[in-house]
Short mmCIF file of C-alpha atoms in Angstrom, two decimals:
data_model
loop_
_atom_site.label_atom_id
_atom_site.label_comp_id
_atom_site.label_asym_id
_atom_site.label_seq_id
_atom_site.Cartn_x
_atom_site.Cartn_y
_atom_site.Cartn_z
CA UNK K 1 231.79 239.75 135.38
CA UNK K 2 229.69 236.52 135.96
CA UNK K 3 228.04 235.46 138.77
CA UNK K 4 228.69 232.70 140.26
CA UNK K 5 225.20 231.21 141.51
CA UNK K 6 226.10 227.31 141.41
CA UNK K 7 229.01 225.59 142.94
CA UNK K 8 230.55 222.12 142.67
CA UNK K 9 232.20 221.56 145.48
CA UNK K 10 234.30 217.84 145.99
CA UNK K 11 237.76 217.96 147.77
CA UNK K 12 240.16 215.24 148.79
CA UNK K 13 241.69 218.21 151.22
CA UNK K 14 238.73 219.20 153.54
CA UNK K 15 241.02 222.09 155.01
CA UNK K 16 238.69 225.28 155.52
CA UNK K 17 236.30 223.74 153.07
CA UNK K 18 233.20 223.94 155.68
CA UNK K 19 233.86 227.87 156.05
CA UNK K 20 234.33 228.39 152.65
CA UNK K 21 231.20 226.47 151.45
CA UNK K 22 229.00 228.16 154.27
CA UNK K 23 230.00 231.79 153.15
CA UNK K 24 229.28 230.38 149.46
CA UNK K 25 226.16 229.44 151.04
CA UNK K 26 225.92 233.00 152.28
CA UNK K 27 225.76 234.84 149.37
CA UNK K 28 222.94 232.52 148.00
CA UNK K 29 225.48 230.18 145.87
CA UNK K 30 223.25 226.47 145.02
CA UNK K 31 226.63 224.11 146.59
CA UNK K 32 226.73 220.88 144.32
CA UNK K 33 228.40 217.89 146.56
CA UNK K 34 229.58 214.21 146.02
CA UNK K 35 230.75 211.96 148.89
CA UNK K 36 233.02 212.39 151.70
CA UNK K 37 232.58 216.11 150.86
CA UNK K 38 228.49 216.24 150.65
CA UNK K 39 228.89 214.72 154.54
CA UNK K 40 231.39 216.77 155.38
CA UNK K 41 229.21 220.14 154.23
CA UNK K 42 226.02 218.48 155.92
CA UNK K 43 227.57 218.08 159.41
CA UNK K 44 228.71 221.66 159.26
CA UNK K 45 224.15 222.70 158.32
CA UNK K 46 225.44 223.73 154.77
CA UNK K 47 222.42 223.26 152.47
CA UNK K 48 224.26 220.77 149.24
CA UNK K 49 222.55 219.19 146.22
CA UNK K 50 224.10 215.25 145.57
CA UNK K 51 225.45 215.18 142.35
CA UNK K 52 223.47 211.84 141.83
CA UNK K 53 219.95 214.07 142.02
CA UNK K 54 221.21 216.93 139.73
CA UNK K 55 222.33 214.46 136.77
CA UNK K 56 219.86 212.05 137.48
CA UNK K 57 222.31 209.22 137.26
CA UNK K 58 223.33 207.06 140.19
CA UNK K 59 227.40 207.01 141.38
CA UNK K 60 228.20 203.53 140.32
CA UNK K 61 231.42 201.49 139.85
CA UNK K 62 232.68 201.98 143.54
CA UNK K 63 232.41 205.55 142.80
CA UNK K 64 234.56 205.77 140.02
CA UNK K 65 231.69 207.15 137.84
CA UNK K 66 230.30 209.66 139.41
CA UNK K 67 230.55 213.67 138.17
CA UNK K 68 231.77 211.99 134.17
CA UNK K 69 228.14 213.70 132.91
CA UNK K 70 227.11 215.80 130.12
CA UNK K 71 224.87 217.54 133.28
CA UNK K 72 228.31 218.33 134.89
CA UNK K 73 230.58 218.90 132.05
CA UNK K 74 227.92 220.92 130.19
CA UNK K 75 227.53 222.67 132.52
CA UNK K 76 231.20 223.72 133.40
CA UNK K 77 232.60 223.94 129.87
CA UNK K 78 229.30 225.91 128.00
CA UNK K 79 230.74 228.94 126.97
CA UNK K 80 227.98 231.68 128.53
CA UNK K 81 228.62 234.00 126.04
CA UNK K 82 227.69 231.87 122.79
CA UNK K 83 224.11 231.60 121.66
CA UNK K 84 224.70 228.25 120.13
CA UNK K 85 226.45 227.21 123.59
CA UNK K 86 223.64 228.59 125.66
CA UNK K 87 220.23 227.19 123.46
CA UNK K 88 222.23 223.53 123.40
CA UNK K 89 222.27 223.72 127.50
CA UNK K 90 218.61 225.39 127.43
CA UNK K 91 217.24 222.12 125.23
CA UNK K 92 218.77 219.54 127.12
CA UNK K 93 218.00 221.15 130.65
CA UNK K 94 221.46 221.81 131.47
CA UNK K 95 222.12 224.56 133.69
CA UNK K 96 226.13 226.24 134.00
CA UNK K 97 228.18 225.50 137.04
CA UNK K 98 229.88 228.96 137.46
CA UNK K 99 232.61 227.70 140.21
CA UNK K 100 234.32 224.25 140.47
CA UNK K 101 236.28 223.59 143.86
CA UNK K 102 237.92 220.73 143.39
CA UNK K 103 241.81 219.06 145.01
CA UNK K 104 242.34 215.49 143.97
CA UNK K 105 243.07 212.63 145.20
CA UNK K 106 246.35 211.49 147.47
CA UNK K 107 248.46 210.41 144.74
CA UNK K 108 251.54 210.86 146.74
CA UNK K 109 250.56 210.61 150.33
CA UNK K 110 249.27 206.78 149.22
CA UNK K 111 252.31 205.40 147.75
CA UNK K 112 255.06 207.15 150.10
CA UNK K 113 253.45 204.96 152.52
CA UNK K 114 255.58 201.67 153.05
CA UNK K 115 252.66 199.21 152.66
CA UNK K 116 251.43 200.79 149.82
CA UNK K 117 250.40 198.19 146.74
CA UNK K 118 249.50 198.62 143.58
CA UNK K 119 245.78 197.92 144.32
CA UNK K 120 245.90 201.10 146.80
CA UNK K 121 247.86 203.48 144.51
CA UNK K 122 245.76 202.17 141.24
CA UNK K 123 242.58 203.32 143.53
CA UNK K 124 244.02 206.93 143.90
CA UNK K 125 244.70 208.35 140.72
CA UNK K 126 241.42 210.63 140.30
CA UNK K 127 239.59 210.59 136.99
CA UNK K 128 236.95 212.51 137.70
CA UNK K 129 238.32 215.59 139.50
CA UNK K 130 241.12 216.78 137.08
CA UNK K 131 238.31 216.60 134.16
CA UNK K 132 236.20 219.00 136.24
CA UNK K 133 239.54 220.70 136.72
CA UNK K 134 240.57 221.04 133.42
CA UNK K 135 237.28 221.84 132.05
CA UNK K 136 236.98 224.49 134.35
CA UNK K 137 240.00 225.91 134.08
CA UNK K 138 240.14 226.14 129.76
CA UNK K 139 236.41 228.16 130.60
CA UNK K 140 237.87 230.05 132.82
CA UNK K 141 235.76 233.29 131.39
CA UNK K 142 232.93 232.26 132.61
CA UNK K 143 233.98 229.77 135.37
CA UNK K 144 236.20 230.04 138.55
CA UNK K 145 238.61 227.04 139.20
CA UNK K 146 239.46 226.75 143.27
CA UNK K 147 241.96 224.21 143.54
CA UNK K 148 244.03 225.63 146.97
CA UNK K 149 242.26 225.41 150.51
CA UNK K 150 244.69 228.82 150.80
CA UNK K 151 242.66 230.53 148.14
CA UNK K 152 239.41 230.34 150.18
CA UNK K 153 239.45 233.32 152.31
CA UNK K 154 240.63 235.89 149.13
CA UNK K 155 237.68 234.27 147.06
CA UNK K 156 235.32 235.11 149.37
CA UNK K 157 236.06 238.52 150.17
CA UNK K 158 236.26 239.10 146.85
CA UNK K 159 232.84 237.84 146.34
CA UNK K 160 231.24 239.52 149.06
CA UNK K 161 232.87 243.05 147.85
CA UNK K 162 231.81 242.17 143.97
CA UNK K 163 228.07 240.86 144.36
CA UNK K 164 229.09 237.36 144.20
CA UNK K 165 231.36 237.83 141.06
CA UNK K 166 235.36 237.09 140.24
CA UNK K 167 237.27 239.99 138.33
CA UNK K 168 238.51 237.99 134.71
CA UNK K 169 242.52 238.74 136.01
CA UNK K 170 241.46 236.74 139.81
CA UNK K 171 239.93 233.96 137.16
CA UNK K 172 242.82 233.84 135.00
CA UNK K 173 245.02 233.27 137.96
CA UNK K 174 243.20 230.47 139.41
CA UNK K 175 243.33 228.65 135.64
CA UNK K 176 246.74 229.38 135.49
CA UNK K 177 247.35 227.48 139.62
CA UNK K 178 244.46 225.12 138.24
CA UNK K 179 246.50 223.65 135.43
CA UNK K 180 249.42 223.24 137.72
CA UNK K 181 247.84 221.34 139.83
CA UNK K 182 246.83 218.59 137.33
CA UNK K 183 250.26 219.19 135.69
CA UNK K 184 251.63 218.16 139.00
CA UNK K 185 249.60 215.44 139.72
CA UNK K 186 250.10 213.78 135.97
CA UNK K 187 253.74 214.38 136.65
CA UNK K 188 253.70 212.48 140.06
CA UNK K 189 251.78 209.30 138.56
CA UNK K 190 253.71 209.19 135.65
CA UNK K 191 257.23 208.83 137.53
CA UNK K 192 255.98 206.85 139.75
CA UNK K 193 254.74 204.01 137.21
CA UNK K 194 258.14 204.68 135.35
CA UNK K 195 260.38 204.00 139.15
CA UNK K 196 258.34 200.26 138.92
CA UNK K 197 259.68 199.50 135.86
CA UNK K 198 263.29 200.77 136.29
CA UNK K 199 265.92 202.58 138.26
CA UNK K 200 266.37 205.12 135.33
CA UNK K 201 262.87 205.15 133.65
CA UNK K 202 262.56 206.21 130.37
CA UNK K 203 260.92 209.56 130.92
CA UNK K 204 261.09 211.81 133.83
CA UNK K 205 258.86 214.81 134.69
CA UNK K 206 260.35 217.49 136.65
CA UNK K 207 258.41 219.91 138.51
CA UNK K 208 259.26 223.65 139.80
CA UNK K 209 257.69 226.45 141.84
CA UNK K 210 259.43 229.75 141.90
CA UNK K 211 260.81 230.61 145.22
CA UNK K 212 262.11 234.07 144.54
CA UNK K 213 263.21 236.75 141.52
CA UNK K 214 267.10 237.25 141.61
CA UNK K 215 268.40 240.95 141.48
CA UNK K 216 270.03 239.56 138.06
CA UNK K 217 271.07 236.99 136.13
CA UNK K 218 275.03 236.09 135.38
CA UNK K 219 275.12 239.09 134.03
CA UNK K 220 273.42 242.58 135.16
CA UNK K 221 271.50 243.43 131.87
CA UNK K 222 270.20 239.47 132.40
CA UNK K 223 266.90 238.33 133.80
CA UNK K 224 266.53 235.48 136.68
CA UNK K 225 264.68 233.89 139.39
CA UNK K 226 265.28 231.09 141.59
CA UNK K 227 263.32 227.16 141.35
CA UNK K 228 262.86 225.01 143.62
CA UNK K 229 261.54 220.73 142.73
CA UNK K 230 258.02 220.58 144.23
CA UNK K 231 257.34 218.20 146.97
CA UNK K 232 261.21 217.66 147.51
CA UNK K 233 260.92 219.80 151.05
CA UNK K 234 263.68 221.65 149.11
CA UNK K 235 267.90 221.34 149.22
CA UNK K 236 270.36 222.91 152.20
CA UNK K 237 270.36 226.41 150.16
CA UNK K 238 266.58 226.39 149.83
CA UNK K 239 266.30 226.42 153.84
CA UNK K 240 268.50 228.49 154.53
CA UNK K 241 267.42 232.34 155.24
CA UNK K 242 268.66 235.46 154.22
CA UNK K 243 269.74 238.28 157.57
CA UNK K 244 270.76 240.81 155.53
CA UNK K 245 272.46 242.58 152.34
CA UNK K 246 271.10 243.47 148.96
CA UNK K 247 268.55 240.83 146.83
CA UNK K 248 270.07 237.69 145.58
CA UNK K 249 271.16 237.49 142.15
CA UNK K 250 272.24 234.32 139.95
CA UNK K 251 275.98 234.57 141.08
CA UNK K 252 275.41 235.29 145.02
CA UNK K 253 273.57 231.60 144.61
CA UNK K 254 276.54 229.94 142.59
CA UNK K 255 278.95 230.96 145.27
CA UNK K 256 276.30 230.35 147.89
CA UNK K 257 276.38 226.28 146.28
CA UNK K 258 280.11 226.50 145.92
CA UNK K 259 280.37 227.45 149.62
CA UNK K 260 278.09 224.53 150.43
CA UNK K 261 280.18 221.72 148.52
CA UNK K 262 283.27 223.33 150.04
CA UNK K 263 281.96 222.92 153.67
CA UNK K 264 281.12 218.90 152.77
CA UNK K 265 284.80 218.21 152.99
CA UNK K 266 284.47 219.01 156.60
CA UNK K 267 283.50 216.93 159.33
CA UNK K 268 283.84 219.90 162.24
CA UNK K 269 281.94 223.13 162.63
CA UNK K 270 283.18 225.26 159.99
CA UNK K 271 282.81 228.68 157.53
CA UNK K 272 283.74 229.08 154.04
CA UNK K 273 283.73 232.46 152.77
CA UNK K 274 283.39 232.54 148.61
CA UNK K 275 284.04 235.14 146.09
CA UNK K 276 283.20 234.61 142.05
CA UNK K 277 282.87 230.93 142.91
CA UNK K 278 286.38 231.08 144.77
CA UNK K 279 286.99 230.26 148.37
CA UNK K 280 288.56 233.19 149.49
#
């Protein structure tokens, strides 16, 4: 397993990041920083490196260029395990990045504001962070991706109890939530430029999570789980929670939904009880 002795570290959600990047700290991890985030760290006494001194290139453009740098990209995406990989980094003084922990921007917190224009929501679609993202995530062998504040306290313990290294199935997983998140972002950009140009835009991106497996599917021998739209705060049988009774399969949800449109035709308190999609 490789160790992970250099960190990039440059969220948009500061949420536990101070903890997380002292017990990095801790274990003797070199904590790259940019920004909001390198202040952040330094209030809280955590030792960082700018980003500016390790390339060697000043942040310019308003901070739009900042971490787009062979020095940073080399040093995410060279595979560790290929000699042609590792003497190209070696000649041009590159040295590997073994963890990236990186959210992006506020996509969709800035233009769900009222007074949001197009100058403000332009401003926060991140460039920089879903390359680091990305290029951590595709080397995930030999790089960990940290994209969730709620991953911070697993990480770390399992540092601490593996000499400062990630199993290849904990890496994996990260990738795997690491590509979502750009997926999700992409996804939230791209419908929102298509809802300026029309009611019904010509392409729509639809995103999922998984809430839940189902017992079944329409039929026993059939596989299913349950979806739920991301960011939607979820429908009236989303919220709701389960008391009792056996796990839910495909058809106790289709009656659940046919119980739910039945119960719109009333205006008063009332219970509909449904069986195979009947009111009964």
């Amino acid at each position: 397993m490789p160790t992970i002795r250099r960190a990039l570290i440059s969220v948009t959600d500061k949420t536990g990041i101070q903890v997380f990047a002292t017990g990095l700290a801790e274990l003797g991890v070199e904590i790259l920083s940019t920004g909001g985030t390198a202040r952040s760290l330094t209030q809280a006494g955590v030792n960082i490196k700018e980003v500016s001194k390790h390339t060697g290139f000043p942040e310019m453009l308003d901070g739009r260029v900042k971490t787009l740098h062979p020095m940073i990209h080399g040093g995410i995406l060279g595979m560790r395990s290929k000699k042609e990989h590792v003497e190209a980094m070696q000649s041009h003084g590159i040295v590997p990045i073994d963890a990236v922990v990186v959210n992006l921007y506020a996509f969709e917190k800035t233009v769900a504001k009222p007074d949001c224009t197009l100058a403000d929501a332009i401003e926060n679609i991140d460039i920089g962070g879903p390359c680091m993202v990305r290029a951590a995530a595709k080397n995930f062998a030999g790089v960990g991706i940290v994209t969730d504040p709620a991953d911070y306290g697993s990480i770390l313990a399992e540092l601490k109890k593996n000499h400062s290294s990630l199993s290849r199935d904990t890496r994996r997983q990260l990738a795997t939530k690491a590509f979502h998140h750009t997926a999700h972002y992409d996804s939230a950009i791209a419908n929102w430029f298509g809802e300026q140009e029309a009611d019904f835009p010509e392409y729509l991106v639809l995103d999922f999570a998984k809430l839940q497996d189902l017992r079944y599917g329409e039929n026993p021998h059939q596989r299913a789980s349950w979806y739920s739209e991301v960011g939607l705060g979820g429908d009236l049988a989303v919220n709701l929670e389960q008391l009792h009774g056996q796990q839910l399969s495909f058809n106790n949800l289709l009656d659940l939904d046919s119980a739910r449109r039945v119960l719109d035709e009333f205006n008063l308190p009332a219970c509909v009880i449904v069986k195979h999609n009947n009111p009964c």
